[in-house]
């Protein structure tokens, strides 16, 4: 694991590049983007486990968090999206992995940004945990002020089509594989938001929807965090094995990624 600095807007954000050991040509690369108020620390363990599958991973801290926390009152969605674009470009340059083998993992606000990224860069695999939803207006307004909008909870309970929201519009154009993980008792990102995302991915090759039974938004229990990690790693293992199979590598019995769009909603216990 290597500490890295990623240049963006004439400053730097911190990250950790995690490569397979011993060194091999990675089968793919995965970029993790944390939620609002969190840091990369919660993603490092999952990234290390993906590295055991010969996958290169990058975690990083969005501006307004960790060492740049002094910017928390002023950082905007537009700036954080530029952070994510810069991290993506860094990962590609550092690993040499083709864009056709790049995945993004986003939690909450990070899931929102990750979906927007698919309109800016090539992404093959998109894993979203409790992806957040915001109004399109004031994209350059400090993100922290968005949570002061008294109408936001009601907005998140509305049924929205892809032409009614910027992030849902991005989702409708995504052609790769999608994993959506919902927390059953989430009061921050209600079930309607998850349904809006799931319905928006009309062009995706596959969509898998999993529900963490009884879990809250922040996965406050260790059992819920372990259950999420199992879902995520299993899903990526299937994708990476499919990549290896297409490269002529003998893997043994394994189910390849589906080539048709499927939507499954299955509860997963903690």
mmCIF file of N, CA and C in Angstrom, residues 10 38 48 75 80 93 101 103 111 156 173-176 188 191 219 224 226 252-253 262 265:
data_model
loop_
_atom_site.group_PDB
_atom_site.id
_atom_site.type_symbol
_atom_site.label_atom_id
_atom_site.label_comp_id
_atom_site.label_asym_id
_atom_site.label_seq_id
_atom_site.Cartn_x
_atom_site.Cartn_y
_atom_site.Cartn_z
ATOM 1 N N UNK A 10 -5.108 22.940 -8.515
ATOM 2 C CA UNK A 10 -3.923 23.591 -7.926
ATOM 3 C C UNK A 10 -3.699 23.246 -6.462
ATOM 4 N N UNK A 38 -17.304 11.138 5.847
ATOM 5 C CA UNK A 38 -16.486 9.958 6.078
ATOM 6 C C UNK A 38 -15.082 10.190 5.517
ATOM 7 N N UNK A 48 -7.976 -3.843 0.030
ATOM 8 C CA UNK A 48 -6.928 -4.852 0.213
ATOM 9 C C UNK A 48 -7.420 -6.244 -0.185
ATOM 10 N N UNK A 75 -16.676 23.543 0.099
ATOM 11 C CA UNK A 75 -16.525 22.628 -1.034
ATOM 12 C C UNK A 75 -17.878 22.327 -1.671
ATOM 13 N N UNK A 80 -16.004 18.337 -5.791
ATOM 14 C CA UNK A 80 -15.821 16.934 -5.421
ATOM 15 C C UNK A 80 -15.881 16.022 -6.641
ATOM 16 N N UNK A 93 -3.394 6.116 -14.956
ATOM 17 C CA UNK A 93 -1.985 6.387 -15.274
ATOM 18 C C UNK A 93 -1.050 5.532 -14.420
ATOM 19 N N UNK A 101 -11.798 -1.957 -17.989
ATOM 20 C CA UNK A 101 -11.679 -2.833 -16.830
ATOM 21 C C UNK A 101 -11.604 -2.043 -15.527
ATOM 22 N N UNK A 103 -13.632 -0.213 -12.326
ATOM 23 C CA UNK A 103 -14.842 -0.172 -11.534
ATOM 24 C C UNK A 103 -14.803 0.960 -10.526
ATOM 25 N N UNK A 111 -21.680 7.535 -3.898
ATOM 26 C CA UNK A 111 -22.420 6.844 -4.945
ATOM 27 C C UNK A 111 -23.022 7.821 -5.940
ATOM 28 N N UNK A 156 -36.556 13.313 -1.757
ATOM 29 C CA UNK A 156 -36.037 11.952 -1.855
ATOM 30 C C UNK A 156 -37.134 10.891 -1.754
ATOM 31 N N UNK A 173 -27.673 6.359 -19.103
ATOM 32 C CA UNK A 173 -26.745 6.182 -20.226
ATOM 33 C C UNK A 173 -25.632 5.186 -19.918
ATOM 34 N N UNK A 174 -25.580 4.691 -18.706
ATOM 35 C CA UNK A 174 -24.511 3.771 -18.319
ATOM 36 C C UNK A 174 -24.755 2.392 -18.908
ATOM 37 N N UNK A 175 -23.717 1.787 -19.515
ATOM 38 C CA UNK A 175 -23.882 0.527 -20.234
ATOM 39 C C UNK A 175 -23.152 -0.648 -19.588
ATOM 40 N N UNK A 176 -22.569 -0.447 -18.437
ATOM 41 C CA UNK A 176 -21.837 -1.526 -17.779
ATOM 42 C C UNK A 176 -22.688 -2.296 -16.790
ATOM 43 N N UNK A 188 -31.990 8.112 5.754
ATOM 44 C CA UNK A 188 -31.311 9.175 5.013
ATOM 45 C C UNK A 188 -31.560 9.023 3.513
ATOM 46 N N UNK A 191 -36.117 4.092 0.470
ATOM 47 C CA UNK A 191 -36.274 3.097 -0.588
ATOM 48 C C UNK A 191 -36.644 3.726 -1.925
ATOM 49 N N UNK A 219 -24.409 1.860 8.350
ATOM 50 C CA UNK A 219 -23.932 0.512 8.701
ATOM 51 C C UNK A 219 -23.220 0.565 10.058
ATOM 52 N N UNK A 224 -23.340 -5.658 9.818
ATOM 53 C CA UNK A 224 -23.836 -5.067 8.576
ATOM 54 C C UNK A 224 -22.676 -4.702 7.658
ATOM 55 N N UNK A 226 -19.798 -6.210 7.557
ATOM 56 C CA UNK A 226 -19.269 -7.465 7.007
ATOM 57 C C UNK A 226 -20.172 -7.994 5.895
ATOM 58 N N UNK A 252 -11.551 -22.630 -13.618
ATOM 59 C CA UNK A 252 -12.381 -23.575 -12.891
ATOM 60 C C UNK A 252 -13.818 -23.119 -12.957
ATOM 61 N N UNK A 253 -14.686 -23.811 -12.226
ATOM 62 C CA UNK A 253 -16.108 -23.526 -12.303
ATOM 63 C C UNK A 253 -16.416 -22.136 -11.774
ATOM 64 N N UNK A 262 -30.511 -7.709 -15.977
ATOM 65 C CA UNK A 262 -31.365 -8.382 -14.993
ATOM 66 C C UNK A 262 -31.459 -7.511 -13.760
ATOM 67 N N UNK A 265 -33.749 -8.186 -6.593
ATOM 68 C CA UNK A 265 -33.785 -7.536 -5.276
ATOM 69 C C UNK A 265 -33.873 -8.622 -4.241
#
